[in-house]
XYZ file of C-alpha atoms in Angstrom:
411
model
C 114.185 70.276 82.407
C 113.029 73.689 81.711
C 109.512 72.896 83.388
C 111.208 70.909 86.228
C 113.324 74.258 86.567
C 110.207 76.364 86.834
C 108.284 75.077 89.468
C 108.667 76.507 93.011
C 109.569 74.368 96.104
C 105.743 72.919 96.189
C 106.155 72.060 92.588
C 103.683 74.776 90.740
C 104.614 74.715 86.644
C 105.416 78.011 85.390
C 105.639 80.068 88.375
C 107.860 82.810 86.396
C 105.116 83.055 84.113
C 102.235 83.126 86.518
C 103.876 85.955 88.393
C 104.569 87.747 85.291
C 100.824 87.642 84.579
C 100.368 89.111 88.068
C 102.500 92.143 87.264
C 100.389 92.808 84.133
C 97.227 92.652 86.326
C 98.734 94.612 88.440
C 99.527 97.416 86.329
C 95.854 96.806 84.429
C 94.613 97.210 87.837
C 96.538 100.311 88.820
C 95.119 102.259 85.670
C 91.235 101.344 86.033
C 91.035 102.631 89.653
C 94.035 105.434 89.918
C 92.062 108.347 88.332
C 89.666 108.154 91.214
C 93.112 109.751 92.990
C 93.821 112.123 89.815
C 90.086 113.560 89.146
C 91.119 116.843 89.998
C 94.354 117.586 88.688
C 92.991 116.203 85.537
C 89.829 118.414 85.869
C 92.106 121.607 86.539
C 94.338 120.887 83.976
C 91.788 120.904 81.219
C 89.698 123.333 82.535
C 86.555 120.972 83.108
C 84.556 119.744 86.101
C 85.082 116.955 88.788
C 81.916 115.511 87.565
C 83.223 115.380 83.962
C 86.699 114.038 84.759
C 85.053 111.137 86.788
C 83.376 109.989 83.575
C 86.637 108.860 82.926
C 86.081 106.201 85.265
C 82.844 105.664 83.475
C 83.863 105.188 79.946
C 87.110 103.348 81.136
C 84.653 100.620 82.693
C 82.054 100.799 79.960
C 84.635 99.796 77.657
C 86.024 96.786 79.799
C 82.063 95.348 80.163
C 81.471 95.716 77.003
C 84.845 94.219 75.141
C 85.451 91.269 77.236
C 82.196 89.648 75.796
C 82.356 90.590 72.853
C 86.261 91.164 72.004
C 87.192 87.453 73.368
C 84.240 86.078 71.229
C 85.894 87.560 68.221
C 89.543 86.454 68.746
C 88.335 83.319 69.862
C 90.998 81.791 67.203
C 93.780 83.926 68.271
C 96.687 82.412 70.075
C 96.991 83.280 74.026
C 100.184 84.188 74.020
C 99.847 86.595 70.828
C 96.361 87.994 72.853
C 98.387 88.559 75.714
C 101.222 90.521 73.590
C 98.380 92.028 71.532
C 96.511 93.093 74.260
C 99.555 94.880 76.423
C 100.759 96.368 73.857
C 97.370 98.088 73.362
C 97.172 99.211 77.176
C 100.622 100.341 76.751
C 99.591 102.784 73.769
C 96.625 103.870 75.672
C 98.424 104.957 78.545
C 101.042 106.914 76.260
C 98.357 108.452 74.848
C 96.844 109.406 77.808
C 100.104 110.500 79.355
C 100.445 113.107 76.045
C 96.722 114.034 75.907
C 96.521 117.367 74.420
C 92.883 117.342 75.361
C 90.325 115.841 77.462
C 88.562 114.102 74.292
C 91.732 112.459 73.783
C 92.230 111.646 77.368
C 88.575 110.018 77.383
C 89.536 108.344 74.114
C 92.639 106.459 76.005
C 90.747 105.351 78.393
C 88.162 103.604 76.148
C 91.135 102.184 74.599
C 92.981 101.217 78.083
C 89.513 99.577 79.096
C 89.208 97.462 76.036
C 92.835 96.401 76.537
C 92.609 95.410 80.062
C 89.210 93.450 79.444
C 91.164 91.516 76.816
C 94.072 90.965 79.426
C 92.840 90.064 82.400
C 90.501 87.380 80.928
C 93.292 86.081 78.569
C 95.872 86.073 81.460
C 93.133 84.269 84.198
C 93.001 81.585 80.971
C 96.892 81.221 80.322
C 97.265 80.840 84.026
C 94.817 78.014 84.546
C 96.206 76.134 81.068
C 99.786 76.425 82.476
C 99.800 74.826 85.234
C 98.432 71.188 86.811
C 94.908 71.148 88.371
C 96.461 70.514 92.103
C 97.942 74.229 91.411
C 95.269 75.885 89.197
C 93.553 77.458 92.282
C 97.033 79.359 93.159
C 98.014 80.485 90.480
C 94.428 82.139 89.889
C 95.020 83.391 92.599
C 98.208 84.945 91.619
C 96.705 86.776 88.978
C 94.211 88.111 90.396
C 96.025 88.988 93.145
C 97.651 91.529 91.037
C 94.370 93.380 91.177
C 94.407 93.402 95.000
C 97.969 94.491 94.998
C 97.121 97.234 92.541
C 94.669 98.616 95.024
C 96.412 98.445 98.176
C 99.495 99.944 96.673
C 99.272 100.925 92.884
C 96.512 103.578 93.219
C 97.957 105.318 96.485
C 101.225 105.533 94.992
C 99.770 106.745 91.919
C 97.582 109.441 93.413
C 101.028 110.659 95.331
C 102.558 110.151 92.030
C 99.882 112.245 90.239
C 99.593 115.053 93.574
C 102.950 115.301 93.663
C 104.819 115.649 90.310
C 101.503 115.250 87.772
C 98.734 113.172 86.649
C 100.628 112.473 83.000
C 103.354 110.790 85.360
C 101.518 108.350 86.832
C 99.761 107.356 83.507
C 103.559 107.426 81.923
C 104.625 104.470 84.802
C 101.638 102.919 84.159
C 102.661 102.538 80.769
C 106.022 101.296 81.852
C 105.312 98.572 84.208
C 103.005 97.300 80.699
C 106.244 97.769 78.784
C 108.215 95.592 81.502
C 105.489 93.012 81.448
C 105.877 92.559 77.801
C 109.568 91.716 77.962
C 109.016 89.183 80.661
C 106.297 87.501 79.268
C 108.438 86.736 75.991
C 111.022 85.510 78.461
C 108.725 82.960 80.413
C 105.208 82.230 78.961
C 105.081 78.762 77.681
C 102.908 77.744 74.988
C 99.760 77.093 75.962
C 96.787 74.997 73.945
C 93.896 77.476 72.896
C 90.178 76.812 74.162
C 87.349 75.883 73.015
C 85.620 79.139 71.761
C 83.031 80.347 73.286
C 80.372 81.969 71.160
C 78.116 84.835 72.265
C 74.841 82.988 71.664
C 76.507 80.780 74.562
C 77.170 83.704 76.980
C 73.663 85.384 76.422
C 71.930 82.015 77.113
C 73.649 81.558 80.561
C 73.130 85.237 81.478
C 69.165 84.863 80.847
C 69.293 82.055 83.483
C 66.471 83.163 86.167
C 69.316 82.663 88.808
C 72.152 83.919 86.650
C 70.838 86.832 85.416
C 69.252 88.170 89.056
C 72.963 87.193 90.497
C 74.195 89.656 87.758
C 71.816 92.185 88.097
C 72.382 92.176 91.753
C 76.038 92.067 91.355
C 75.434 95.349 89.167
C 73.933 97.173 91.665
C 76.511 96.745 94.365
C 79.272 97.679 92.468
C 77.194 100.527 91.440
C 76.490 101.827 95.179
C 80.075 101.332 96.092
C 81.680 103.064 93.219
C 78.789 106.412 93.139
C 81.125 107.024 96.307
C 84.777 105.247 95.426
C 84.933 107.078 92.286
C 85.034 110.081 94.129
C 86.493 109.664 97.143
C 89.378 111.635 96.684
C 87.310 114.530 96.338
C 84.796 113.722 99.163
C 87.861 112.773 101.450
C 88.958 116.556 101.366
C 85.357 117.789 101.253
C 84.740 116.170 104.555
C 87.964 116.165 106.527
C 90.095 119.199 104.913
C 93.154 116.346 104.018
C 95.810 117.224 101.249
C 97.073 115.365 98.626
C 99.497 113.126 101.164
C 96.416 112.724 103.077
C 94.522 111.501 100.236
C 96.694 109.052 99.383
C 97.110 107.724 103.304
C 93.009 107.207 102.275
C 93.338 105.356 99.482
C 96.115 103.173 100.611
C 94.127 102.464 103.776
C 91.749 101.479 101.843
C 93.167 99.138 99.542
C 94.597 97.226 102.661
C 91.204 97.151 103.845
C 90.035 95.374 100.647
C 92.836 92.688 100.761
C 91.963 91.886 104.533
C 88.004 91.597 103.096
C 89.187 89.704 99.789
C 91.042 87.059 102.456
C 87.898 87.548 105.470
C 85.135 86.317 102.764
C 86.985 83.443 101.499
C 86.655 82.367 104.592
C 82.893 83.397 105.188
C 81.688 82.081 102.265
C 83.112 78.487 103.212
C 81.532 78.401 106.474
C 78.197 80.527 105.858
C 78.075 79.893 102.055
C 78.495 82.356 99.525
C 74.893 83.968 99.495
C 75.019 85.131 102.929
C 78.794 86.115 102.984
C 78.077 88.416 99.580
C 74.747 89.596 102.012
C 77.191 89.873 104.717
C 79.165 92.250 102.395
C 76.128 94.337 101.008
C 74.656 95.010 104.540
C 77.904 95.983 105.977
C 78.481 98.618 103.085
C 75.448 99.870 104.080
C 76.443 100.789 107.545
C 79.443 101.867 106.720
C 77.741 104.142 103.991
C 75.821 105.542 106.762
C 78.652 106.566 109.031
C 80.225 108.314 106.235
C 77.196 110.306 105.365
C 77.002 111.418 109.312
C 80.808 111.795 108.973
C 80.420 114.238 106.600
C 77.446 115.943 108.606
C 79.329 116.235 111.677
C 82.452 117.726 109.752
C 80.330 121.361 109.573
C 80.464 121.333 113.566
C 83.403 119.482 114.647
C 86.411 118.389 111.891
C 88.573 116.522 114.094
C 85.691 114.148 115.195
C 84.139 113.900 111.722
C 88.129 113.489 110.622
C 88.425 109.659 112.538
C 84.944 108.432 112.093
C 85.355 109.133 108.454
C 88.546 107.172 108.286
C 87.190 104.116 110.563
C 84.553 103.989 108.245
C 86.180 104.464 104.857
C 88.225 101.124 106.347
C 85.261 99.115 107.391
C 83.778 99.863 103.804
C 87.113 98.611 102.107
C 87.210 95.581 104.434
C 83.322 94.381 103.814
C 82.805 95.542 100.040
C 85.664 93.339 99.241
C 83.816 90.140 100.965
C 81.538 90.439 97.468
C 84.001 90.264 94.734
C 84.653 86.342 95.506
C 81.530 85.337 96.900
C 80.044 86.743 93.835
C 82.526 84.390 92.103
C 81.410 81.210 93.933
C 77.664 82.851 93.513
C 77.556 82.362 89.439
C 79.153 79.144 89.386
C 76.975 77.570 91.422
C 74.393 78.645 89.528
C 75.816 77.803 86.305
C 77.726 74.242 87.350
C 77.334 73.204 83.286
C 79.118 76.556 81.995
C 81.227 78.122 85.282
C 83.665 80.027 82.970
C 81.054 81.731 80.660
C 78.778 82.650 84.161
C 82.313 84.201 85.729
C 82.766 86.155 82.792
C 79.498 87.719 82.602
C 79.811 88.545 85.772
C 83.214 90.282 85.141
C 81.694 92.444 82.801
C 78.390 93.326 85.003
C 80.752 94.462 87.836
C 82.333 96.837 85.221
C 79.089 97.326 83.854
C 78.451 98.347 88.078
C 81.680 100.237 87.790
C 80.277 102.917 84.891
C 77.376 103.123 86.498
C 78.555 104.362 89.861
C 80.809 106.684 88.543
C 78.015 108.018 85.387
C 75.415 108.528 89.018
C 78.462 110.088 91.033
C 78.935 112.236 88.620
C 75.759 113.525 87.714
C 74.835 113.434 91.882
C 77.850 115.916 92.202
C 77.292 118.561 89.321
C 73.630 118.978 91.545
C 75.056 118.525 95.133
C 77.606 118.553 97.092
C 79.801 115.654 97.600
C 78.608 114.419 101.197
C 75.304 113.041 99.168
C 77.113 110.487 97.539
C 77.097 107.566 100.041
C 73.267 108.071 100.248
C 72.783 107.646 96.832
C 75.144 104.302 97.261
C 72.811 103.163 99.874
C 69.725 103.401 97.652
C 71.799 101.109 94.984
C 73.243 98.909 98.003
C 69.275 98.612 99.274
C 68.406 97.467 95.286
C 70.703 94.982 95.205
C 70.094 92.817 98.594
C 66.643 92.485 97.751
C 67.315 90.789 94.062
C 70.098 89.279 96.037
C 67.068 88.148 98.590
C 65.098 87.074 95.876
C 68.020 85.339 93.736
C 68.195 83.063 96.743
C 65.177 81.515 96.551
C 65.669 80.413 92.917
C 66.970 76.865 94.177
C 67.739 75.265 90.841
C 71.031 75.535 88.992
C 71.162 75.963 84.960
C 72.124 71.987 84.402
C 73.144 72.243 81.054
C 73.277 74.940 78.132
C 74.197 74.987 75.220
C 77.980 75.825 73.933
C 81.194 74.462 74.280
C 82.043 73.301 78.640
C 83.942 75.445 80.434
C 87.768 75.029 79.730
């Protein structure tokens, strides 16, 4: 009866549960991308440079590329339900403990912990959502989940960069912390035990990643995250560089932004099943590029005319938000086509390679902006964009897919 009870009107299993997982990848979503809005508060408030508080970013994403290989190898055994506990309970700390930071070592040391957290998280709750529910519904309530992420970027990181602007950067870390504390009361209210997979041992993952068509997809993948976050990592900084706009203004960026990526997330679904995924994630890269472009003569026209330089930064900031986010699923589809014996241990690789892109962007961004000014940045994306559509180029020609590896099948 209890199961009968939750199922919505089309009959999905555990929606309670499903949309509590959301909410926790919502709030793990809100914290890895809302101190691109809080860089310089945090920078002024412990005395260091923009450059240096981005490499919070950095070390935040480092930490989720690295743990979610390695940390879900090593609790293979562990119960879902107590990873899922475990895991938000460690976020929750994190955020605490960035919220009280004394210093920025400490601060950097939360977010190392916050990143291992939220690798451990997202890939337990993506599991725990496909185990709950019936394979007509798996899809959706994926798609749920992840949705959080979306959500957390259209809305979370504007709100908490007003948050931050506003009152202070410790406040929107302390709410972060809050909505984790909410999600662990609601998942002991609805999450259903769940059967444990199959683990998956390292020696497994490595072997799929050194597929010729794997690994080029991932290196690719790298790459583009890279370019897009050298400038995203920043762009609260290079949005008032470039058009003069205060801390409401900021925000009005961001947010624009992150409705621009859920109108790309929903565009390449759609590309990729009429085009296929290679050219909608080439589709994606390309269109970055453009828009990269603009934004670099945005920012040159800005010395002469402000106003001008003021719209065609914002019509481009959009177009970047609505193509860049055409990658994240064709990517997706990308691996697994590749990797049609092992689909789950080729997604998560490529999880961790887009944070792996992530620390990248913001370790260049950073050490672009302690030599120049902030209007280089979206060239030095282009030169990563420009790397990664010709191994995406070449990737494409490597026609065969990995038909069997060794380790457990995907679960």
């Amino acid at each position: 009866m209890s199961g009968q009870r939750d199922r919505d009107r089309t009959g999905m299993p555990h929606r309670a549960a499903v949309l509590v997982l959301a909410l926790g990848a919502f709030a793990v979503g809100t914290d890895g991308y809302v101190t691109t809005g809080i860089l310089q508060p945090i920078a002024d408030d412990f005395h260091v440079s923009v450059a240096l508080a981005g490499q919070l970013v950095t070390f935040f994403a480092l930490s989720y590329a690295v743990s979610a290989p390695v940390l879900m190898t090593l609790t293979a055994n562990v119960g879902r339900r107590a990873m899922l506990h475990g895991s938000l309970g460690l976020f929750l700390f994190a955020n605490l403990l960035g919220a009280l930071a004394p210093g920025y070592p400490t601060l950097l040391t939360a977010r190392v912990l916050a990143g291992a957290s939220a690798a451990v998280y997202m890939n337990t709750a993506v599991a725990a959502a496909t185990a709950m529910t019936d394979e007509r519904h798996r899809g959706r309530a994926v798609a749920f989940v992840v949705g959080g992420l979306s959500l957390a970027t259209a809305l979370g990181v504007p709100l908490g960069t007003l948050v931050g602007a506003l009152g202070s950067w410790r406040a929107t870390l302390g709410l972060i912390a809050g909505l984790a504390a909410v999600g662990m009361v609601a998942l002991l209210l609805t999450l259903p035990a769940t059967p444990s997979p199959p683990p998956i041992t390292m020696s497994a993952r490595l072997r799929v990643a050194a597929e010729p068509a794997v690994l080029l997809a991932v290196l690719a993948n790298t790459c583009a995250v890279a370019g897009s976050f050298t400038v995203y990592t920043y762009l609260a900084v290079f949005a008032r560089d470039v058009t003069g706009l205060g801390a409401a203004g900021v925000s009005a960026v961001l947010f624009a932004w992150g409705v621009a990526a859920a109108a790309g997330t929903a565009a390449g679904g759609r590309i990729s099943d009429r085009r296929g995924p290679d050219r909608a994630y080439l589709t994606g890269l390309l269109g970055v590029v453009a828009a990269f472009a603009a934004l670099a003569l945005a920012a040159l026209v800005s010395r002469f005319a402000e106003g001008p330089a003021t719209v065609a930064f914002l019509l481009a900031t959009v177009a970047w938000g609505v193509l860049y986010w055409i990658v994240p699923g064709a990517q997706i589809q990308r691996v697994m086509d590749r990797a049609p014996a092992a689909p789950t241990i080729a997604v998560s690789v490529s999880s961790a390679s887009s944070y792996l892109g992530v620390a990248l962007g913001g370790g260049l961004g950073g050490a672009t902006l302690s030599v120049a000014s902030s209007p280089v940045l979206p060239l030095m994306g282009i030169v990563l964009l420009v790397v990664a559509t010709v191994l995406t180029t070449r990737q494409m020609k490597v026609k065969e897919p990995v038909v069997s590896c060794a380790g457990p099948p995907a679960s």
